[in-house]
Coordinates of C-alpha atoms and ligand atoms in Angstrom, one line a residue:
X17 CA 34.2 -69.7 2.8
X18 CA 30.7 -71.0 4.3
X19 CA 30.6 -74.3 5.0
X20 CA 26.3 -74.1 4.4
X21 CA 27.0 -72.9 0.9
X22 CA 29.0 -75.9 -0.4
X23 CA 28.3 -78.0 -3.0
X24 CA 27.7 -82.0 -1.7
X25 CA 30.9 -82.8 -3.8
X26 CA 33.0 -79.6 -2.8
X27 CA 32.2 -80.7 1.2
X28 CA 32.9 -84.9 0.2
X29 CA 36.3 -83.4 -1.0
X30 CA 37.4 -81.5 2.1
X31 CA 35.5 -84.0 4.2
X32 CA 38.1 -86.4 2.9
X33 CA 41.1 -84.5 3.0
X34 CA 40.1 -83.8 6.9
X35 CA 39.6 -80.2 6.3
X36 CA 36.3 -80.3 8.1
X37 CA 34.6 -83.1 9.7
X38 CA 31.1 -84.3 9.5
X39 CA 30.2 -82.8 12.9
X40 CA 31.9 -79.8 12.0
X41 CA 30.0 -79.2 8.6
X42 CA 26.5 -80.9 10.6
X43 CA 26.8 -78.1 12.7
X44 CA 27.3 -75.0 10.9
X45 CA 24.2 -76.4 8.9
X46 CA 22.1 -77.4 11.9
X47 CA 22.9 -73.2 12.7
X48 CA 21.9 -72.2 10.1
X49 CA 18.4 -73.9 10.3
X50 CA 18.3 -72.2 13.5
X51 CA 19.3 -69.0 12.4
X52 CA 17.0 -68.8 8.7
X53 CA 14.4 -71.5 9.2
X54 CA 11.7 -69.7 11.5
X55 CA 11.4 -67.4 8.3
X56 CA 11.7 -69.9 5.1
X57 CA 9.7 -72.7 7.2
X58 CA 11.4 -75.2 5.0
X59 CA 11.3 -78.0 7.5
X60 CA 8.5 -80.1 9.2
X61 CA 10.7 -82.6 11.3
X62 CA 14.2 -81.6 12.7
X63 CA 16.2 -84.5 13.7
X64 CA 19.4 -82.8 15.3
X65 CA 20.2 -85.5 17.6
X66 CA 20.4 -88.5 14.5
X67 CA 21.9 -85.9 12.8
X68 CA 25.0 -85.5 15.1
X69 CA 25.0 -89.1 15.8
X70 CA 25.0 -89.7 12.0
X71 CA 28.3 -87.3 11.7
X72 CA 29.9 -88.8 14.3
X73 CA 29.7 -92.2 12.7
X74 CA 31.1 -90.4 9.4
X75 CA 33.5 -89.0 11.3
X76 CA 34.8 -92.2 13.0
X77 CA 35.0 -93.9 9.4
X78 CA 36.7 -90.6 7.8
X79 CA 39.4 -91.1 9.9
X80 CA 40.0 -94.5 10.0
X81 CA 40.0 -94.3 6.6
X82 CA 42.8 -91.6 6.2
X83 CA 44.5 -94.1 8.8
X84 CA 44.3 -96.9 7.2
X85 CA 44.9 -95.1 3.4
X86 CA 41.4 -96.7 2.5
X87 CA 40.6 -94.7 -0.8
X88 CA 36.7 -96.3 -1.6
X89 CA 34.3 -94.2 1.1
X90 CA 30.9 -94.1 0.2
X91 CA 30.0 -91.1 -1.7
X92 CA 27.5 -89.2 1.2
X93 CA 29.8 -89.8 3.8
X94 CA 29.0 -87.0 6.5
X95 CA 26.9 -84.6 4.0
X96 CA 24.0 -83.3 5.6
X97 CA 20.4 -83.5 3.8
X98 CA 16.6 -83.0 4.1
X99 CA 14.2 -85.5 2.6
X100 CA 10.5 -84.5 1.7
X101 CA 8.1 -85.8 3.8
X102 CA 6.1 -87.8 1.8
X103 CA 9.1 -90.3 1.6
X104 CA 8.9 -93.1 5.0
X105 CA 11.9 -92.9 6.8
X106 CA 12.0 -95.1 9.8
X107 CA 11.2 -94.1 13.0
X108 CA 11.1 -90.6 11.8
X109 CA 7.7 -89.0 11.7
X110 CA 6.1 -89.1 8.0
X111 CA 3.4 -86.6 7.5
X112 CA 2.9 -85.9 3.5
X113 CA 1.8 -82.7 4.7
X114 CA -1.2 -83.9 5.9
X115 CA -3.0 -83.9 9.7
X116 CA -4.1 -87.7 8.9
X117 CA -0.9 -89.0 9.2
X118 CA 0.1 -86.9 11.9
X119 CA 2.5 -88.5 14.3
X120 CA 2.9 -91.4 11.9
X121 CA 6.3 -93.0 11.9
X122 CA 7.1 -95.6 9.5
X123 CA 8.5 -98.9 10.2
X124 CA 10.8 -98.8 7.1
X125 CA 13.0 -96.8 5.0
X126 CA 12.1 -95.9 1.5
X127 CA 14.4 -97.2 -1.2
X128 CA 16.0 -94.3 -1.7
X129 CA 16.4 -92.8 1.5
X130 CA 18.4 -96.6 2.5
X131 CA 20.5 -95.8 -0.3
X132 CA 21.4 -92.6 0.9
X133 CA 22.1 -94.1 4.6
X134 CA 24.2 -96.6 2.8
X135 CA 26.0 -93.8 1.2
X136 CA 26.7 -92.4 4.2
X137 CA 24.1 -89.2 4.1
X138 CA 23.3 -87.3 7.5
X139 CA 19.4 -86.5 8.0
X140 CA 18.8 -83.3 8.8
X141 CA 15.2 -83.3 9.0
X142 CA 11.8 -84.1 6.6
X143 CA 10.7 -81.2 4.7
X144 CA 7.5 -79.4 4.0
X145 CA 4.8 -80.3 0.9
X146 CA 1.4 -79.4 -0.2
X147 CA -1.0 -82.5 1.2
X148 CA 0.3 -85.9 -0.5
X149 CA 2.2 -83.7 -3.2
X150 CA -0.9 -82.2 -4.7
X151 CA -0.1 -78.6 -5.1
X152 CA 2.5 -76.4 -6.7
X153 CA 3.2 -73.9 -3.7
X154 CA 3.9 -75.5 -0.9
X155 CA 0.5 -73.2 0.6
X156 CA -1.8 -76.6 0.9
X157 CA 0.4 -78.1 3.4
X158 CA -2.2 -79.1 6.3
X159 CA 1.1 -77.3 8.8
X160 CA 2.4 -74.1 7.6
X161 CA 3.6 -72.8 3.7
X162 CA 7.1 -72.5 2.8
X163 CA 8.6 -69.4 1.8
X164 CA 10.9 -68.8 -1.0
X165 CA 14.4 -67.6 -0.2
X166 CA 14.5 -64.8 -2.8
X167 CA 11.7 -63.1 -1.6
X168 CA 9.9 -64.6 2.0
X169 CA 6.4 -62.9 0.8
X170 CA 6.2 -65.3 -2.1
X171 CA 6.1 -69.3 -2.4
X172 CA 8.7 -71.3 -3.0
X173 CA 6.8 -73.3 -5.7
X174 CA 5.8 -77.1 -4.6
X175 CA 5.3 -79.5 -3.9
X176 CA 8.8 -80.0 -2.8
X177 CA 9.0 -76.9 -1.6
X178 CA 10.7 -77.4 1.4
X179 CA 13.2 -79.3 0.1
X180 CA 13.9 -76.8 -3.1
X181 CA 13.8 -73.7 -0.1
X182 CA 15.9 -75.8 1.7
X183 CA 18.6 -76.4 -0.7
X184 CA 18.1 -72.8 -2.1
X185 CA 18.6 -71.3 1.7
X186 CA 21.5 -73.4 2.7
X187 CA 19.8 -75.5 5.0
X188 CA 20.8 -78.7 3.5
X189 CA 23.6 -79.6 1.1
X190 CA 21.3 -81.3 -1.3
X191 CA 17.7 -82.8 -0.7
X192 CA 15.0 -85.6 -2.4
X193 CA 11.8 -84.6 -3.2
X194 CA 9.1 -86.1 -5.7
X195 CA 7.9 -85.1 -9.2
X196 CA 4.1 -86.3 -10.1
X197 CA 3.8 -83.1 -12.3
X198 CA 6.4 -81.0 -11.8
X199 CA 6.9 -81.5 -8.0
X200 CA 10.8 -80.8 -8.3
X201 CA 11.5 -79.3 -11.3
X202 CA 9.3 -76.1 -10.8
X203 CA 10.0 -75.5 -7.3
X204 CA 13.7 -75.7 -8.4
X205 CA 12.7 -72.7 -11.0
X206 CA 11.1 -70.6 -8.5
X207 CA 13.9 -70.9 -5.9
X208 CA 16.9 -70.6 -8.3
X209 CA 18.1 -74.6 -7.8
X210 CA 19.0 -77.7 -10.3
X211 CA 16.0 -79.8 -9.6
X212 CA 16.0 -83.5 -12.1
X213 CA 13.3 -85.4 -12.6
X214 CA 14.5 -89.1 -13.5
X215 CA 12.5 -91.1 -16.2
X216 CA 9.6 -93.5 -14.6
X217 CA 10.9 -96.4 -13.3
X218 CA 14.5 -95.3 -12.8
X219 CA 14.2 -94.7 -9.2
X220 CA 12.5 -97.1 -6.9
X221 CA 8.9 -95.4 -5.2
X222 CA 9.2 -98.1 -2.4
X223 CA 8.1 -96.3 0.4
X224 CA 7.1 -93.2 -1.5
X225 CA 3.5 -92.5 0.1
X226 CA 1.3 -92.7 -3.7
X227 CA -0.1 -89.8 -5.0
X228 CA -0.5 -91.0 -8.9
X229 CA 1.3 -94.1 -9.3
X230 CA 1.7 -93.6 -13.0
X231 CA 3.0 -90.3 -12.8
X232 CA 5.5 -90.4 -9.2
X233 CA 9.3 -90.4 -9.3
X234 CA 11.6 -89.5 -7.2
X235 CA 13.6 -86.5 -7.9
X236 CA 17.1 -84.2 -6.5
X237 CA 17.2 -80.9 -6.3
X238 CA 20.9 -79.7 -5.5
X239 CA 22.7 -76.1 -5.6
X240 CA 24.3 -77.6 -9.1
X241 CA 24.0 -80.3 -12.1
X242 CA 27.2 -82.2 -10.7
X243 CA 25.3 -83.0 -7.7
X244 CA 22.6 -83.9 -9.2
X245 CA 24.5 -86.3 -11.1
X246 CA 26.2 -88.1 -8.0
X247 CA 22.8 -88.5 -6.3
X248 CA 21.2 -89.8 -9.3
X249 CA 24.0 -92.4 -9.6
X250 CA 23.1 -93.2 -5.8
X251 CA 19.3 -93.4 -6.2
X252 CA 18.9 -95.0 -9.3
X253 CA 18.4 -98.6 -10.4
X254 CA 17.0 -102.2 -9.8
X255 CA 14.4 -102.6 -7.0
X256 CA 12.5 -105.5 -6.0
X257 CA 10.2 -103.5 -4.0
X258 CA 8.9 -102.1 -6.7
X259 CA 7.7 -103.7 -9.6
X260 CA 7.8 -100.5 -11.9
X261 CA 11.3 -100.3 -11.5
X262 CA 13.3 -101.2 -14.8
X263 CA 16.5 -103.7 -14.4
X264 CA 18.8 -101.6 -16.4
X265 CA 22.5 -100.7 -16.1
X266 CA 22.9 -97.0 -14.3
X267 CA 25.6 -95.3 -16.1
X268 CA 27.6 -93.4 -14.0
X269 CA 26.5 -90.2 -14.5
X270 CA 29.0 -87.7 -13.2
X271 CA 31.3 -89.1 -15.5
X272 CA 29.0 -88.6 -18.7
X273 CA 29.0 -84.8 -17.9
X274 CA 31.1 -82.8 -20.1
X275 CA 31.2 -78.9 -21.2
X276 CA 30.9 -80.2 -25.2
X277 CA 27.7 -79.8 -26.4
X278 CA 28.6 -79.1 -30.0
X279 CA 26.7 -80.6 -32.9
X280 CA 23.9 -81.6 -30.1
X281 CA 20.6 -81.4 -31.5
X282 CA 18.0 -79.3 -29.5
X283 CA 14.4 -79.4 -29.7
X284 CA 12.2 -76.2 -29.4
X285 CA 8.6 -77.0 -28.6
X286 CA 6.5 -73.9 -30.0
X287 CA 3.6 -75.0 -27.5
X288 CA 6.1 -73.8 -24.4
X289 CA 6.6 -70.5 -25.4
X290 CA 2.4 -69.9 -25.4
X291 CA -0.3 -67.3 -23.5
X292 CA 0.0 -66.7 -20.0
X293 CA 4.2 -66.3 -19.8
X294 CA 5.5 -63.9 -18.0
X295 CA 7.3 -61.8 -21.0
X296 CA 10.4 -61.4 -18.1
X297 CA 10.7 -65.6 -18.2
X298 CA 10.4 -65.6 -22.1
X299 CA 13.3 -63.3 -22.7
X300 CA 15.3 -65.4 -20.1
X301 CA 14.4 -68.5 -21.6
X302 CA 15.3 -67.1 -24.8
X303 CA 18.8 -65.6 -24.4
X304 CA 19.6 -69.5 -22.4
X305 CA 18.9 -71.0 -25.8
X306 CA 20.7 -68.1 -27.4
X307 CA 23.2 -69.4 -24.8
X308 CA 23.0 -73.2 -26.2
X309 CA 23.4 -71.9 -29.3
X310 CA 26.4 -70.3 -28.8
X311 CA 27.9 -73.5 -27.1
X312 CA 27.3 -75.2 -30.7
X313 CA 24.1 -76.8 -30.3
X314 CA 21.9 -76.9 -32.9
X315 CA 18.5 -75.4 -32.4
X316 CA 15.2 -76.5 -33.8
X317 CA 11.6 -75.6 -33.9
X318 CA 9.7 -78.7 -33.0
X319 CA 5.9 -79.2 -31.9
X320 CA 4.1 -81.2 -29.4
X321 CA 0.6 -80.9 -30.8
X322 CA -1.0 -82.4 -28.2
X323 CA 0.1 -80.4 -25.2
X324 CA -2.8 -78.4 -24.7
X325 CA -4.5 -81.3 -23.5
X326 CA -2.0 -82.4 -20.5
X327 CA -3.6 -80.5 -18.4
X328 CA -7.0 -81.9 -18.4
X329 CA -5.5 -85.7 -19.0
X330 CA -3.0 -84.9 -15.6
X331 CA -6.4 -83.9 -14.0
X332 CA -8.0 -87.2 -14.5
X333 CA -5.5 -89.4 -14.9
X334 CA -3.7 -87.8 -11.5
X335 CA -6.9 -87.4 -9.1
X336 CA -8.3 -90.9 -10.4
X337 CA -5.4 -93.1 -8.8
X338 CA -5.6 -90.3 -5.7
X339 CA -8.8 -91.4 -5.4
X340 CA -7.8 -94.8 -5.2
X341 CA -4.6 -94.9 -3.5
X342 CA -5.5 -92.8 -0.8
X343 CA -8.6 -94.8 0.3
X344 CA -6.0 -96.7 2.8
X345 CA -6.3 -93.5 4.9
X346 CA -9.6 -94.6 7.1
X347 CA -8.5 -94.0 10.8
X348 CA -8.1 -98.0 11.0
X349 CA -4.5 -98.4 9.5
X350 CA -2.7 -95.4 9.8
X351 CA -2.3 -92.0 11.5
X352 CA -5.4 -90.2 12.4
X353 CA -8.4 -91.8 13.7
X354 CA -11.4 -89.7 14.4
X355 CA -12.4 -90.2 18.2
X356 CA -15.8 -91.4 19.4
X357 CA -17.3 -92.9 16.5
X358 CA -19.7 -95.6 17.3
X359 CA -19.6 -97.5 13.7
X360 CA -17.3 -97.9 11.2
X361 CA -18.5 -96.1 8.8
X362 CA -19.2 -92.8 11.0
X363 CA -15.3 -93.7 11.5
X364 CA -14.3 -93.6 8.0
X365 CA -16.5 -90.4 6.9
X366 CA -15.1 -88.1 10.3
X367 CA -11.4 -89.1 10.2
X368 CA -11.3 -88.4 6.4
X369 CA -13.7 -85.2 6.9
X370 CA -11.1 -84.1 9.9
X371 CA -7.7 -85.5 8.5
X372 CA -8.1 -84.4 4.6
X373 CA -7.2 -80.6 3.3
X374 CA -9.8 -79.0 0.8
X375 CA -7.5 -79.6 -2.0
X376 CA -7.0 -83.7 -1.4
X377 CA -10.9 -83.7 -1.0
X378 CA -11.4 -82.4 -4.0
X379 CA -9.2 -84.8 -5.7
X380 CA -10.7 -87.7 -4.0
X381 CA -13.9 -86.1 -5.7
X382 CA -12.7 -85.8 -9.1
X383 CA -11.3 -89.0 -9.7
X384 CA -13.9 -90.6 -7.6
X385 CA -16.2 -89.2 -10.3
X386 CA -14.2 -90.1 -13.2
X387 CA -13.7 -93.2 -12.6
X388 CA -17.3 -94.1 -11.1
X389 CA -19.1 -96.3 -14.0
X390 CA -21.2 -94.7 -16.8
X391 CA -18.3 -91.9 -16.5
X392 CA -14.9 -94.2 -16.9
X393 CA -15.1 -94.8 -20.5
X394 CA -15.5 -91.0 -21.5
X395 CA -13.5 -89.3 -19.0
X396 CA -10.6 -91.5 -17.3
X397 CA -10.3 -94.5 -20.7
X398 CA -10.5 -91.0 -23.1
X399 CA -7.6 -89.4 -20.8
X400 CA -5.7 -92.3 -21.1
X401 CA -6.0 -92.6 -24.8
X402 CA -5.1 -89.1 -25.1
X403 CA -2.5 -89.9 -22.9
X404 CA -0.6 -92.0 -25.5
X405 CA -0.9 -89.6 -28.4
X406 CA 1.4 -87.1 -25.6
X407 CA 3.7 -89.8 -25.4
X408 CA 3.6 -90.3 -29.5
X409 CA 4.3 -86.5 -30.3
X410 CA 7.4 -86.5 -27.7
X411 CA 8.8 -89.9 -29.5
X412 CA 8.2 -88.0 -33.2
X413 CA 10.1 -85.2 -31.5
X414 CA 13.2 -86.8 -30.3
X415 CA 13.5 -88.4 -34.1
X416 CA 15.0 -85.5 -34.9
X417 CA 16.6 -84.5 -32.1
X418 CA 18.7 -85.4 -28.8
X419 CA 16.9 -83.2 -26.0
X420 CA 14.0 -80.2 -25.8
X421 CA 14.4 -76.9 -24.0
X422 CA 11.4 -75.1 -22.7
X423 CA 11.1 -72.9 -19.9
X424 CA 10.2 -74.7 -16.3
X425 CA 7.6 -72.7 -15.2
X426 CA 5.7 -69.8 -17.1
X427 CA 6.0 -67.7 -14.4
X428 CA 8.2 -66.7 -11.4
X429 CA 7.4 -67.3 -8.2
X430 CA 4.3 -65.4 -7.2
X431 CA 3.3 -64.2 -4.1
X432 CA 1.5 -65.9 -1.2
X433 CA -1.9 -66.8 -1.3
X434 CA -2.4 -64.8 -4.8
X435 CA -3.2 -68.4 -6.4
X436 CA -5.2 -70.2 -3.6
X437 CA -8.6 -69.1 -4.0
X438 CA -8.5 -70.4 -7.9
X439 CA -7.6 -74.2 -8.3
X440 CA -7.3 -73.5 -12.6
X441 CA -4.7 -71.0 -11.6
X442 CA -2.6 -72.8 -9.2
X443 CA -2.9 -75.9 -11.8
X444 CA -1.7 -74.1 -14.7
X445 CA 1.7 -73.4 -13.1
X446 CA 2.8 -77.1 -13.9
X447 CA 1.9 -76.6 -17.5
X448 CA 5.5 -76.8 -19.0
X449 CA 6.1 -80.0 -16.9
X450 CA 3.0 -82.5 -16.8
X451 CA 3.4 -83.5 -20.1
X452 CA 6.7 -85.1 -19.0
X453 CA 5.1 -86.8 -16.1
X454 CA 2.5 -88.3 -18.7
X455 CA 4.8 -89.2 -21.3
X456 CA 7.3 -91.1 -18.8
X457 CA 10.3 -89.2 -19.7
X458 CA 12.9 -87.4 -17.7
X459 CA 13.7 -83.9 -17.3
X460 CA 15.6 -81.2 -15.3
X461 CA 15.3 -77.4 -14.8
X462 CA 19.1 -75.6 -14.2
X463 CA 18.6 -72.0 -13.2
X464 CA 18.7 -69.4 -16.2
X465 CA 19.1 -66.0 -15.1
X466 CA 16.3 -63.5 -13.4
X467 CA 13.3 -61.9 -14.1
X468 CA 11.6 -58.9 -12.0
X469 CA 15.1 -60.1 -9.6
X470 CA 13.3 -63.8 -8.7
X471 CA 14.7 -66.8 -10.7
X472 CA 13.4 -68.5 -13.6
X473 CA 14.3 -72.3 -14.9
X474 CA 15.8 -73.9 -18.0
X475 CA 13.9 -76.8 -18.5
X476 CA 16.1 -79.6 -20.5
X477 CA 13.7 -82.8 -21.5
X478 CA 15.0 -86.0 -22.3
X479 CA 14.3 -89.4 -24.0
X480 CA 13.2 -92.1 -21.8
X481 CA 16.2 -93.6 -19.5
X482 CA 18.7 -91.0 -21.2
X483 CA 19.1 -88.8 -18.1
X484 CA 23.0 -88.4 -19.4
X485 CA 22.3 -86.6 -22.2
X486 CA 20.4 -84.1 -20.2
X487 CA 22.7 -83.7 -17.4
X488 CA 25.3 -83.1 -20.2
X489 CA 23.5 -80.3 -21.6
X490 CA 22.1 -78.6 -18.2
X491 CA 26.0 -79.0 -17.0
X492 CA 27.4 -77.3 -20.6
X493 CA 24.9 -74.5 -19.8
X494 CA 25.3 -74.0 -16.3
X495 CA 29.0 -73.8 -16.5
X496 CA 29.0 -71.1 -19.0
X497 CA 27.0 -68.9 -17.4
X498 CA 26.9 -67.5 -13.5
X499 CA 24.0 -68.5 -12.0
X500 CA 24.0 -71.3 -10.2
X501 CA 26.7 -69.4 -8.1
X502 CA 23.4 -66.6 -6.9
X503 CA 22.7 -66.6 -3.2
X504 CA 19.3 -65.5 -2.4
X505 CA 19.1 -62.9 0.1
X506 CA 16.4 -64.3 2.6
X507 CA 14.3 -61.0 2.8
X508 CA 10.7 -59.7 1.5
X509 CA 10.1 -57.8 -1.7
X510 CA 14.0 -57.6 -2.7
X511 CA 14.6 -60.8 -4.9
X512 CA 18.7 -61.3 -6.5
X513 CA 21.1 -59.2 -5.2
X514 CA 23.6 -58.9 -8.5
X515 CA 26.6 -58.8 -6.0
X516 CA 25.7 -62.7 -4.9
X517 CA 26.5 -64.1 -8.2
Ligands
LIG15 N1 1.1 -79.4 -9.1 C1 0.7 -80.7 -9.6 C2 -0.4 -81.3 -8.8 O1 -0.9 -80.6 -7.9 C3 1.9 -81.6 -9.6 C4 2.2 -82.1 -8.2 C5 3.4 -83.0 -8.1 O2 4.2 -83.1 -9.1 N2 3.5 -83.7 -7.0 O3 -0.8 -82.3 -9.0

């Protein structure tokens, strides 16, 4: 058995039966970066040495513990992880993709990456992202793109890439990345991972860098929906960092997963299953909610009749608080500052010319513009508005029924740089997940199967705060079928390999 291609709770268990120590386990994974990552490019920052060190202190306590007969460990006691790079951890250089904030180290840990040190995690390194998250292939990272495991000539989806081609590669046990529009659950569909989007203001954004405050949340993405569930559990909750962030009991959510779905009510929303699908993802889609059915779930056609507007609404609502939160970046306060300019406002237009990507520009630019007066009324107040009738047809929805299924992504993963040249394109990959974002909900994509041999995702929606229902359901499915159990084969043009599975 691989150590790299253990799930975080398969390598807790042998971690605390001293079949394998931290180091031991930190190791083989730290390899395997070395071995695979100079082709998948999943990571911007290694940090080896803190890794090792981070073992060894998990080490030290595994034992004592097992002296001592101490039962209680904290759950990420010596499991190695990558964290996306748009998330500050201390002293460890925090790019968001972007050359502004090159060499940046922050002086503080984000929420969730202290309660991952508190559980015990190991950092393995920051992974790569399109510039501050905006992008859906990894490709507008201001470094390098990301490849996709299944197939190194296409993306791995973004923009949590990294972390998803990370997970999906065996470098990393498990890894955090961020959902604005889709950010984790459609990278987890192109690269064949369970990626779970948690409802807004379940997980603390202190110390995520702000894309679109509205719209951020941290996500997991994990090799299954267990995992997902224990990190969830570990992330969730209470912050007082972070004013969004609800006061509300976190269940614990491994325990609410269970194989019995029967009886459960599931949503169909006809506007998911619309023009521009790949027929190879419908069919898979399909024969997974043949699959529900079979489990004794109760289908139903529902509608969203507003859906066809998320994607302008996201493209307001999303570039108009860009706009704003990312006029901090000025070459004063953080990262890059252009050199030589004599006034402060030659400053401010050459280290944003120099430091910004084409794609954050033309953000800025778009929510600059809808925002600007004369325009705010009928673009950004209209998007809002329209915003809340989203939000109204997912709440008539889930009247009749528990959770929605819907495809992740309408496509699989396509191949580099077929999507760059054309922004509408590259925008209307999220379409089956920004509604989500908009509405406040929470979601999570478990793979389904294959198409053309690259994988495609179940997308399971859920009511606000009732991310236990949908780990239930993505946990009934994946355990009934095989494909959370597919290795990709880390080579071009040949996707699954039938055998892996
Ligand atoms: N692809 C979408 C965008 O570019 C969503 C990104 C995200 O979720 N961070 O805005």
């Amino acid at each position: 058995m691989e150590l790299t291609s253990l799930t975080i709770l398969e390598a807790g268990r042998l971690l605390r039966r001293g079949e394998v120590s931290a180091v031991e386990l930190t190791e083989s994974v730290l390899d395997r970066i070395v071995a695979v990552d100079n082709q998948v490019r999943a990571f911007l920052t290694l940090t080896p040495e803190l890794a090792l060190e981070q073992a060894r202190a998990a080490d030290e306590r595994l034992t004592a513990a097992r002296r001592s007969g101490e039962g209680d460990l904290p759950a990420l006691l010596g499991i190695p992880m990558a964290v996306k790079d748009v998330l500050c951890t201390e002293g460890v250089p925090t790019t968001c993709g972007s050359r502004i904030l090159e060499g940046f180290l922050p002086p503080y840990d984000a929420t969730v990456v202290a309660r991952l040190e508190q559980a015990g995690y190991v950092l393995l390194g920051k992974t790569n992202t399109d510039e501050f998250a905006m992008g859906s292939s990894t490709e507008n990272s201001a470094y390098f793109p990301t490849r996709n495991p299944w197939d190194l000539s296409r993306v791995p989806g973004g923009s949590s890439g990294g972390s998803a081609a990370a997970v999906a590669a065996h470098e990393a046990l498990g890894a955090l990345g961020t959902d604005t529009g889709g950010s984790v659950r459609q990278p987890a569909a192109l690269c064949g991972v369970v990626g779970l989007k948690p409802t807004y203001g379940r997980v603390s954004r202190y110390g995520l860098v702000a894309f679109a405050s509205s719209l951020d949340q941290v996500g997991t993405l994990t090799r299954d929906v267990a995992d997902s569930a224990l990190l969830l559990s570990i992330i969730a909750g209470h912050d007082a960092q972070d004013s969004t962030c609800v006061d509300l009991p976190v269940p614990n959510y491994l325990e609410a997963l269970s194989p019995e779905i029967a009886g459960l009510r599931i949503g169909v929303p006809e506007e998911y299953f619309g023009p521009g699908m790949d027929p190879g993802v419908e069919a898979t889609v399909r024969e997974a909610l043949g699959q529900l059915e079979a489990l004794g779930a109760r289908l139903e056609r529902v509608s969203l009749p507003h859906t066809s507007y998320a994607l302008p609404v996201y493209y307001l609502i999303a570039p108009a608080e860009a706009s704003s939160n990312l006029a901090r970046y000025d070459g004063v306060k953080y990262g890059h500052a252009a050199p030589g300019a004599d006034e402060l406002w030659e400053l401010y237009k050459r280290t944003r010319g120099e430091g910004f990507g084409a794609e954050v520009k033309r953000r800025i630019m778009l929510g600059t513009y809808a925002l600007s007066a004369g325009y705010y009324d009928a673009f950004y107040l209209k998007a809002q508005k329209v915003r809340t009738l989203i939000r109204q047809d997912f709440d008539r929805a889930f009247e009749k029924v528990d959770v929605l299924a819907a495809p992740t992504s309408p496509t699989v993963a396509f191949p580099i740089g077929a999507r760059v040249e054309d922004p509408l394109q590259m925008y209307l990959s999220d379409i089956y997940t920004l509604s989500l974002n908009l509405a406040g909900l929470c979601g999570i994509s478990v793979p389904c199967g294959f198409a053309d041999g690259l994988p495609v995702g179940l997308q399971i929606l859920g009511r606000a705060f009732d991310e236990a229902t949908i780990l239930r359901v993505a946990y009934a499915y994946e355990q009934s079928t095989p494909w959370h159990t597919c290795h990709p084969s880390l080579s071009v043009g040949q996707g699954a390999d039938p055998a892996g599975c």
